[in-house]
Coordinates of N, CA and C and ligand atoms in Angstrom, one line a residue:
M1 N -9.4 -2.4 -2.0 CA -8.2 -2.3 -1.2 C -8.1 -0.8 -0.7
Q2 N -7.7 -0.6 0.6 CA -7.5 0.7 1.1 C -6.0 1.0 1.1
L3 N -5.7 2.3 0.7 CA -4.3 2.7 0.7 C -4.2 4.0 1.3
V4 N -3.3 4.2 2.3 CA -3.2 5.5 3.0 C -2.3 6.4 2.1
F5 N -2.9 7.6 2.0 CA -2.1 8.7 1.3 C -1.7 9.7 2.4
A6 N -0.4 9.9 2.5 CA 0.1 10.7 3.6 C -0.1 12.2 3.3
T7 N -1.4 12.6 3.4 CA -1.7 14.0 3.2 C -2.9 14.5 4.0
H8 N -3.0 15.8 4.3 CA -4.2 16.3 4.9 C -5.0 17.0 3.8
N9 N -4.5 17.1 2.6 CA -5.1 17.9 1.5 C -6.2 17.1 0.8
K10 N -7.4 17.5 1.1 CA -8.6 16.8 0.6 C -8.7 16.9 -1.0
N11 N -8.3 18.1 -1.5 CA -8.4 18.3 -2.9 C -7.4 17.3 -3.7
K12 N -6.2 17.2 -3.1 CA -5.2 16.3 -3.7 C -5.7 14.9 -3.7
A13 N -6.3 14.5 -2.5 CA -6.8 13.1 -2.3 C -7.9 12.9 -3.4
K14 N -8.7 13.9 -3.6 CA -9.8 13.8 -4.5 C -9.3 13.6 -6.0
E15 N -8.3 14.4 -6.3 CA -7.7 14.3 -7.6 C -7.1 12.9 -7.8
I16 N -6.4 12.4 -6.8 CA -5.8 11.1 -6.9 C -6.8 10.0 -6.9
Q17 N -7.9 10.1 -6.1 CA -9.0 9.1 -6.1 C -9.6 9.0 -7.5
S18 N -9.6 10.2 -8.3 CA -10.2 10.2 -9.6 C -9.3 9.5 -10.6
I19 N -8.1 9.3 -10.3 CA -7.1 8.7 -11.3 C -6.9 7.2 -11.0
V20 N -7.0 6.8 -9.7 CA -6.7 5.3 -9.5 C -7.9 4.5 -9.8
P21 N -7.7 3.2 -10.1 CA -8.8 2.3 -10.4 C -9.8 2.2 -9.3
N22 N -11.1 1.9 -9.6 CA -12.2 1.8 -8.6 C -11.8 1.0 -7.4
G23 N -11.1 -0.1 -7.6 CA -10.8 -1.0 -6.5 C -9.9 -0.5 -5.4
I24 N -9.3 0.7 -5.6 CA -8.4 1.3 -4.6 C -9.1 2.5 -3.9
Q25 N -9.3 2.3 -2.6 CA -9.9 3.5 -1.8 C -8.8 4.2 -1.1
I26 N -8.7 5.5 -1.5 CA -7.7 6.3 -0.8 C -8.1 6.8 0.5
V27 N -7.3 6.6 1.5 CA -7.5 7.0 2.9 C -6.5 8.1 3.3
T28 N -7.0 9.2 3.8 CA -6.1 10.3 4.1 C -5.7 10.2 5.6
L29 N -4.8 11.1 6.0 CA -4.4 11.2 7.4 C -5.5 11.5 8.3
D30 N -6.4 12.5 7.8 CA -7.6 12.9 8.6 C -8.5 11.7 8.8
D31 N -8.6 10.8 7.8 CA -9.5 9.6 7.9 C -9.0 8.8 9.1
L32 N -7.7 8.8 9.3 CA -7.0 8.1 10.4 C -7.0 8.8 11.7
N33 N -7.7 10.0 11.8 CA -7.7 10.9 12.9 C -6.3 11.4 13.3
C34 N -5.5 11.5 12.3 CA -4.1 12.0 12.5 C -4.1 13.5 12.1
T35 N -3.9 14.4 13.0 CA -4.0 15.8 12.7 C -2.6 16.4 12.6
E36 N -1.5 15.6 12.9 CA -0.2 16.1 12.9 C 0.3 16.5 11.5
D37 N 1.0 17.6 11.4 CA 1.7 18.0 10.1 C 3.0 17.2 10.0
I38 N 3.2 16.6 8.8 CA 4.5 15.9 8.7 C 5.5 16.9 8.2
P39 N 6.6 17.1 8.9 CA 7.6 18.1 8.5 C 8.3 17.7 7.2
E40 N 8.5 18.6 6.3 CA 9.2 18.3 5.0 C 10.6 19.0 5.1
T41 N 11.5 18.3 5.7 CA 12.8 18.9 6.1 C 13.9 18.5 5.1
E42 N 13.7 17.6 4.2 CA 14.7 17.1 3.2 C 14.9 18.2 2.1
N43 N 16.0 18.1 1.4 CA 16.2 19.1 0.3 C 16.1 18.6 -1.1
T44 N 15.4 17.4 -1.2 CA 15.0 16.8 -2.5 C 13.6 16.4 -2.4
L45 N 13.0 16.3 -3.6 CA 11.6 15.8 -3.7 C 11.6 14.3 -3.2
E46 N 12.6 13.5 -3.6 CA 12.7 12.1 -3.2 C 12.8 12.0 -1.7
G47 N 13.6 12.8 -1.1 CA 13.8 12.8 0.4 C 12.5 13.1 1.1
N48 N 11.8 14.1 0.7 CA 10.6 14.5 1.4 C 9.5 13.4 1.2
A49 N 9.4 12.9 0.0 CA 8.4 11.9 -0.3 C 8.6 10.7 0.6
R50 N 9.9 10.2 0.7 CA 10.2 9.1 1.6 C 9.9 9.4 3.0
L51 N 10.3 10.6 3.5 CA 10.1 11.0 4.8 C 8.6 10.9 5.2
K52 N 7.7 11.3 4.3 CA 6.3 11.4 4.6 C 5.7 9.9 4.6
S53 N 6.2 9.1 3.7 CA 5.6 7.7 3.7 C 6.2 7.0 5.0
Q54 N 7.4 7.3 5.3 CA 8.0 6.6 6.5 C 7.3 7.0 7.8
F55 N 6.8 8.3 7.8 CA 6.1 8.8 9.0 C 4.8 7.9 9.2
V56 N 4.1 7.6 8.2 CA 2.9 6.8 8.3 C 3.2 5.4 8.7
V57 N 4.3 4.8 8.1 CA 4.7 3.5 8.5 C 5.1 3.4 10.0
D58 N 5.9 4.4 10.5 CA 6.3 4.4 11.9 C 5.1 4.5 12.8
K59 N 4.1 5.3 12.4 CA 3.0 5.6 13.3 C 1.8 4.5 13.2
F60 N 1.6 4.1 12.0 CA 0.4 3.2 11.8 C 0.7 1.8 11.3
K61 N 2.0 1.6 10.8 CA 2.4 0.3 10.3 C 1.4 -0.2 9.2
L62 N 1.1 0.8 8.3 CA 0.2 0.5 7.1 C 0.9 0.7 5.8
N63 N 0.5 0.0 4.8 CA 0.9 0.3 3.4 C 0.5 1.7 3.1
C64 N 1.3 2.5 2.5 CA 0.9 3.9 2.2 C 1.8 4.5 1.1
F65 N 1.4 5.7 0.7 CA 2.3 6.4 -0.2 C 2.2 7.9 0.1
A66 N 3.3 8.6 -0.3 CA 3.3 10.0 -0.2 C 3.9 10.6 -1.4
D67 N 3.6 11.9 -1.7 CA 4.2 12.5 -2.9 C 4.8 13.8 -2.6
D68 N 5.7 14.2 -3.4 CA 6.2 15.6 -3.3 C 6.5 16.1 -4.7
T69 N 6.1 17.4 -4.9 CA 6.1 17.9 -6.3 C 6.9 19.2 -6.3
G70 N 7.6 19.5 -7.4 CA 8.2 20.8 -7.5 C 8.1 21.3 -9.0
L71 N 8.1 22.6 -9.1 CA 8.2 23.3 -10.4 C 9.7 23.6 -10.6
E72 N 10.3 23.0 -11.6 CA 11.7 23.2 -11.9 C 12.0 24.0 -13.1
I73 N 12.5 25.2 -12.9 CA 12.7 26.2 -14.0 C 14.1 26.2 -14.4
E74 N 14.4 25.9 -15.8 CA 15.7 25.8 -16.3 C 16.6 27.0 -16.0
A75 N 16.1 28.2 -16.3 CA 16.9 29.5 -16.2 C 17.1 29.8 -14.7
L76 N 16.4 29.2 -13.8 CA 16.6 29.5 -12.4 C 17.3 28.3 -11.7
N77 N 18.0 27.6 -12.5 CA 18.8 26.4 -11.9 C 17.9 25.5 -11.2
G78 N 16.7 25.2 -11.7 CA 15.8 24.2 -11.1 C 14.9 24.8 -10.0
E79 N 15.1 26.1 -9.6 CA 14.2 26.7 -8.6 C 12.8 26.8 -9.2
P80 N 11.7 26.9 -8.4 CA 11.7 26.8 -7.0 C 11.8 25.3 -6.5
G81 N 11.7 24.3 -7.4 CA 12.0 22.9 -7.0 C 11.3 22.5 -5.7
V82 N 12.1 21.9 -4.8 CA 11.6 21.3 -3.6 C 10.9 22.4 -2.7
Y83 N 11.3 23.7 -3.0 CA 10.7 24.8 -2.2 C 9.5 25.5 -2.9
S84 N 8.9 24.8 -3.8 CA 7.8 25.4 -4.6 C 6.7 26.0 -3.7
A85 N 6.3 25.3 -2.7 CA 5.2 25.7 -1.8 C 5.5 27.0 -1.1
R86 N 6.8 27.2 -0.8 CA 7.1 28.4 0.1 C 8.1 29.3 -0.6
Y87 N 8.1 29.4 -1.9 CA 9.1 30.1 -2.7 C 9.2 31.6 -2.3
A88 N 8.1 32.2 -2.0 CA 8.1 33.6 -1.7 C 8.3 33.9 -0.2
G89 N 8.8 32.9 0.5 CA 9.2 33.1 1.9 C 8.0 33.0 2.9
E90 N 8.2 33.7 4.0 CA 7.2 33.5 5.1 C 5.8 33.9 4.8
S91 N 5.6 34.9 4.0 CA 4.2 35.4 3.7 C 3.8 34.8 2.3
C92 N 4.3 33.6 2.0 CA 4.0 33.0 0.7 C 2.6 32.6 0.5
N93 N 2.1 32.7 -0.7 CA 0.9 32.0 -1.1 C 1.0 31.8 -2.6
A94 N 0.0 31.2 -3.2 CA 0.2 30.9 -4.7 C 0.4 32.1 -5.5
D95 N -0.3 33.2 -5.1 CA -0.2 34.4 -5.8 C 1.2 35.0 -5.8
R96 N 1.7 35.1 -4.6 CA 3.1 35.7 -4.4 C 4.2 34.8 -5.0
N97 N 4.0 33.5 -4.9 CA 5.0 32.6 -5.5 C 5.0 32.8 -7.0
M98 N 3.8 32.9 -7.6 CA 3.8 33.1 -9.1 C 4.4 34.4 -9.4
Q99 N 4.1 35.5 -8.6 CA 4.6 36.8 -8.9 C 6.2 36.8 -8.9
L100 N 6.7 36.1 -7.9 CA 8.2 36.0 -7.8 C 8.8 35.3 -9.0
V101 N 8.2 34.2 -9.4 CA 8.7 33.5 -10.6 C 8.7 34.4 -11.8
L102 N 7.6 35.1 -12.0 CA 7.5 36.0 -13.2 C 8.5 37.1 -13.1
E103 N 8.7 37.7 -11.9 CA 9.8 38.7 -11.8 C 11.1 38.1 -12.1
N104 N 11.4 37.0 -11.5 CA 12.8 36.4 -11.7 C 13.0 36.0 -13.1
L105 N 12.0 35.8 -13.9 CA 12.1 35.4 -15.3 C 12.0 36.6 -16.3
S106 N 11.7 37.8 -15.7 CA 11.4 38.9 -16.6 C 12.4 39.2 -17.6
E107 N 13.7 39.0 -17.3 CA 14.8 39.3 -18.3 C 15.2 38.1 -19.0
M108 N 14.6 37.0 -18.8 CA 15.1 35.7 -19.3 C 14.4 35.3 -20.6
E109 N 15.2 34.8 -21.6 CA 14.6 34.3 -22.8 C 14.1 32.8 -22.6
N110 N 15.0 32.1 -21.9 CA 14.7 30.7 -21.7 C 13.6 30.5 -20.6
R111 N 12.4 30.1 -21.0 CA 11.3 30.0 -20.1 C 10.9 28.5 -19.9
N112 N 11.8 27.6 -20.3 CA 11.6 26.2 -20.1 C 11.4 25.8 -18.7
A113 N 10.5 24.9 -18.4 CA 10.2 24.5 -17.0 C 9.6 23.1 -17.0
Q114 N 9.6 22.4 -15.9 CA 8.9 21.2 -15.8 C 8.3 21.0 -14.4
F115 N 7.2 20.4 -14.3 CA 6.7 19.9 -13.0 C 7.2 18.5 -12.9
R116 N 7.7 18.2 -11.7 CA 8.1 16.8 -11.4 C 7.5 16.3 -10.1
T117 N 6.9 15.2 -10.1 CA 6.4 14.5 -8.9 C 7.1 13.3 -8.6
V118 N 7.5 13.1 -7.3 CA 8.0 11.8 -6.9 C 7.0 11.2 -5.9
I119 N 6.7 10.0 -6.1 CA 5.8 9.2 -5.1 C 6.7 8.2 -4.5
S120 N 6.6 8.1 -3.1 CA 7.2 7.1 -2.4 C 6.1 6.2 -1.8
L121 N 6.2 4.9 -2.3 CA 5.2 3.9 -1.9 C 5.8 2.9 -0.9
F122 N 5.3 2.8 0.2 CA 5.7 1.7 1.1 C 4.7 0.5 1.0
W123 N 5.3 -0.6 0.5 CA 4.4 -1.7 0.1 C 5.0 -3.0 0.7
E124 N 4.3 -3.6 1.6 CA 4.8 -4.9 2.1 C 6.2 -4.9 2.5
G125 N 6.6 -3.9 3.3 CA 8.0 -3.9 3.8 C 9.1 -3.2 3.0
E126 N 8.7 -2.8 1.8 CA 9.7 -2.1 1.0 C 9.2 -0.8 0.4
T127 N 10.2 0.1 0.2 CA 9.8 1.4 -0.3 C 10.2 1.5 -1.8
H128 N 9.3 2.0 -2.6 CA 9.5 2.1 -4.1 C 9.2 3.5 -4.5
L129 N 10.1 4.1 -5.4 CA 9.9 5.5 -5.8 C 9.4 5.5 -7.3
F130 N 8.5 6.4 -7.6 CA 8.0 6.5 -8.9 C 8.0 8.0 -9.3
E131 N 8.4 8.3 -10.5 CA 8.5 9.7 -10.9 C 7.6 10.1 -12.1
G132 N 7.0 11.2 -12.1 CA 6.2 11.7 -13.2 C 6.7 13.1 -13.6
V133 N 6.9 13.4 -14.9 CA 7.4 14.7 -15.3 C 6.5 15.2 -16.4
V134 N 6.2 16.5 -16.4 CA 5.6 17.1 -17.6 C 6.4 18.4 -17.9
K135 N 6.9 18.4 -19.2 CA 7.7 19.5 -19.6 C 6.8 20.6 -20.2
G136 N 7.3 21.9 -20.1 CA 6.5 23.0 -20.7 C 7.3 24.3 -20.5
R137 N 6.5 25.4 -20.4 CA 7.2 26.7 -20.3 C 6.4 27.6 -19.4
I138 N 7.1 28.6 -18.8 CA 6.4 29.6 -18.0 C 5.9 30.7 -18.9
V139 N 4.6 31.0 -18.9 CA 4.1 32.0 -19.8 C 4.4 33.4 -19.2
E140 N 4.2 34.4 -20.0 CA 4.6 35.8 -19.6 C 3.6 36.4 -18.6
E141 N 2.3 36.0 -18.8 CA 1.2 36.5 -17.9 C 0.3 35.4 -17.5
R142 N -0.3 35.4 -16.3 CA -1.2 34.4 -15.8 C -2.4 34.2 -16.8
R143 N -2.8 33.0 -17.0 CA -4.0 32.7 -17.8 C -4.7 31.6 -17.2
G144 N -6.1 31.7 -17.0 CA -6.9 30.7 -16.6 C -7.3 30.8 -15.1
K145 N -8.4 30.1 -14.7 CA -8.9 30.2 -13.4 C -9.0 28.9 -12.6
D146 N -8.8 27.8 -13.4 CA -8.9 26.5 -12.7 C -7.6 26.1 -12.0
G147 N -7.6 25.0 -11.3 CA -6.4 24.4 -10.7 C -5.9 25.2 -9.4
F148 N -4.7 25.1 -9.2 CA -4.1 25.7 -8.0 C -2.6 25.9 -8.2
G149 N -2.0 26.5 -7.2 CA -0.5 26.7 -7.2 C -0.1 27.5 -8.5
Y150 N 0.9 26.9 -9.2 CA 1.5 27.6 -10.4 C 0.7 27.4 -11.7
D151 N -0.5 26.7 -11.6 CA -1.2 26.4 -12.8 C -1.4 27.5 -13.8
P152 N -1.7 28.8 -13.4 CA -2.0 29.8 -14.3 C -0.7 30.3 -15.1
I153 N 0.5 29.9 -14.7 CA 1.7 30.3 -15.4 C 2.4 29.2 -16.1
F154 N 1.9 28.0 -16.0 CA 2.6 26.8 -16.6 C 1.8 26.3 -17.8
E155 N 2.5 26.3 -19.0 CA 1.8 25.8 -20.2 C 2.6 24.5 -20.6
P156 N 1.9 23.4 -20.5 CA 2.6 22.1 -20.9 C 2.9 22.2 -22.4
E157 N 4.0 21.5 -22.8 CA 4.4 21.4 -24.2 C 3.3 21.0 -25.2
N158 N 3.2 21.7 -26.3 CA 2.3 21.3 -27.4 C 0.8 21.5 -27.0
C159 N 0.5 22.3 -26.0 CA -0.9 22.5 -25.5 C -1.5 23.8 -25.9
G160 N -0.8 24.8 -25.9 CA -1.3 26.2 -26.2 C -2.2 26.7 -25.1
K161 N -2.3 26.0 -24.0 CA -3.0 26.6 -22.9 C -2.4 26.2 -21.6
T162 N -2.6 27.0 -20.5 CA -2.0 26.7 -19.2 C -2.8 25.6 -18.5
F163 N -2.2 25.1 -17.5 CA -3.0 24.1 -16.7 C -4.3 24.7 -16.1
A164 N -4.2 26.0 -15.8 CA -5.4 26.7 -15.2 C -6.5 26.9 -16.3
E165 N -6.2 26.7 -17.5 CA -7.2 26.8 -18.6 C -7.8 25.5 -18.9
M166 N -7.4 24.4 -18.2 CA -7.9 23.1 -18.4 C -8.8 22.7 -17.3
D167 N -9.8 21.8 -17.6 CA -10.5 21.2 -16.4 C -9.7 20.0 -15.9
L168 N -10.2 19.5 -14.7 CA -9.4 18.5 -14.0 C -9.1 17.3 -14.9
V169 N -10.2 16.9 -15.7 CA -10.0 15.7 -16.5 C -8.9 15.9 -17.5
E170 N -8.9 17.0 -18.2 CA -7.9 17.3 -19.2 C -6.5 17.4 -18.5
K171 N -6.4 18.0 -17.4 CA -5.1 18.2 -16.7 C -4.6 16.8 -16.3
N172 N -5.5 15.9 -15.8 CA -5.1 14.6 -15.4 C -4.6 13.7 -16.5
T173 N -4.9 14.0 -17.8 CA -4.4 13.2 -18.8 C -2.9 13.4 -19.0
L174 N -2.4 14.5 -18.6 CA -1.0 14.8 -18.9 C -0.2 15.2 -17.7
S175 N -0.8 15.3 -16.5 CA -0.1 16.0 -15.4 C 1.0 15.1 -14.8
H176 N 2.0 15.7 -14.3 CA 3.2 15.1 -13.6 C 2.6 14.1 -12.5
R177 N 1.6 14.5 -11.7 CA 1.2 13.7 -10.6 C 0.5 12.4 -11.2
S178 N -0.3 12.6 -12.3 CA -1.0 11.4 -12.8 C 0.0 10.5 -13.4
R179 N 1.1 11.0 -14.0 CA 2.1 10.2 -14.6 C 2.8 9.3 -13.6
A180 N 3.1 9.9 -12.5 CA 3.8 9.2 -11.4 C 2.8 8.2 -10.8
L181 N 1.6 8.6 -10.7 CA 0.5 7.8 -10.1 C 0.3 6.5 -10.9
K182 N 0.2 6.7 -12.3 CA 0.0 5.6 -13.2 C 1.1 4.6 -13.0
K183 N 2.3 5.0 -12.8 CA 3.4 4.0 -12.6 C 3.2 3.3 -11.3
M184 N 2.7 4.0 -10.2 CA 2.5 3.3 -9.0 C 1.3 2.3 -9.1
V185 N 0.3 2.7 -9.8 CA -0.9 1.8 -10.0 C -0.5 0.6 -10.8
E186 N 0.3 0.7 -11.8 CA 0.8 -0.4 -12.6 C 1.6 -1.4 -11.7
F187 N 2.4 -0.8 -10.9 CA 3.2 -1.6 -9.9 C 2.2 -2.4 -9.0
L188 N 1.2 -1.7 -8.5 CA 0.3 -2.4 -7.5 C -0.5 -3.5 -8.2
Q189 N -0.9 -3.2 -9.5 CA -1.7 -4.2 -10.2 C -0.8 -5.5 -10.5
N190 N 0.5 -5.3 -10.7 CA 1.4 -6.4 -11.0 C 1.6 -7.2 -9.7
Q191 N 1.5 -6.5 -8.5 CA 1.7 -7.2 -7.2 C 0.5 -8.2 -7.0
K192 N -0.7 -7.7 -7.4 CA -1.9 -8.5 -7.1 C -2.0 -9.8 -7.9
N193 N -1.4 -9.7 -9.2 CA -1.5 -10.8 -10.1 C -0.5 -12.0 -9.8
Ligands
IMP201 P1 3.1 19.3 -3.1 O1 4.4 18.6 -2.9 O2 2.1 18.5 -4.0 O3 2.5 19.8 -1.9 O4 3.4 20.5 -4.0 C1 4.3 21.5 -3.6 C2 3.9 22.8 -4.3 O5 4.1 22.7 -5.7 C3 2.5 23.3 -4.2 O6 2.3 24.0 -3.0 C4 2.2 24.1 -5.4 O7 2.7 25.4 -5.2 C5 3.1 23.4 -6.4 N1 2.3 22.4 -7.2 C6 2.3 21.1 -7.0 N2 1.5 20.5 -7.9 C7 1.0 21.4 -8.7 C8 0.1 21.5 -9.8 O8 -0.4 20.5 -10.3 N3 -0.1 22.7 -10.3 C9 0.5 23.8 -9.9 N4 1.3 23.9 -8.8 C10 1.6 22.7 -8.2

């Protein structure tokens, strides 16, 4: 079965392809020759995930899913949250975003945080939402070279290492995205039976 994933991000598609069962082939927007960027204009993860899956439905009338992820930090009232990709403003990149988080937390004792992913699946005429959460803390200094985004400063609970100190297989066993994805896959498997 082919399933459209509303993204241009090949790394994300690869990560997701490695989690879903062999019978599901992930197709990206680029595979559909769609080069448009889908605007993420909602102010919640749920809203943006829905917006992106609906974009594919409107354009291609295909079953599809989209995800949106945020790093939610307790002491920063849930920031950067839905704005995780662009936390440091116009000149943002992963490095600057992490730097800003570390600065904003420099005086804070509470370093609790969680990654949360929401997947919006459009399946046979209906939209379904699935959530995956991994709790942890923001470490004082970056550690590790793997992964992307905030991985070097996020240490999942009871792990003793950051996401960036794990290889992809290890990260996938506990990541927010894989947890949300597993729920979606379970749903799809139940639909087929
Ligand atoms: P997206 O919704 O998956 O594009 O994620 C939004 C932003 O959250 C990304 O640009 C990253 O900064 C951050 N992010 C999402 N997933 C991860 C992850 O697994 N590790 C580290 N940062 C992530």
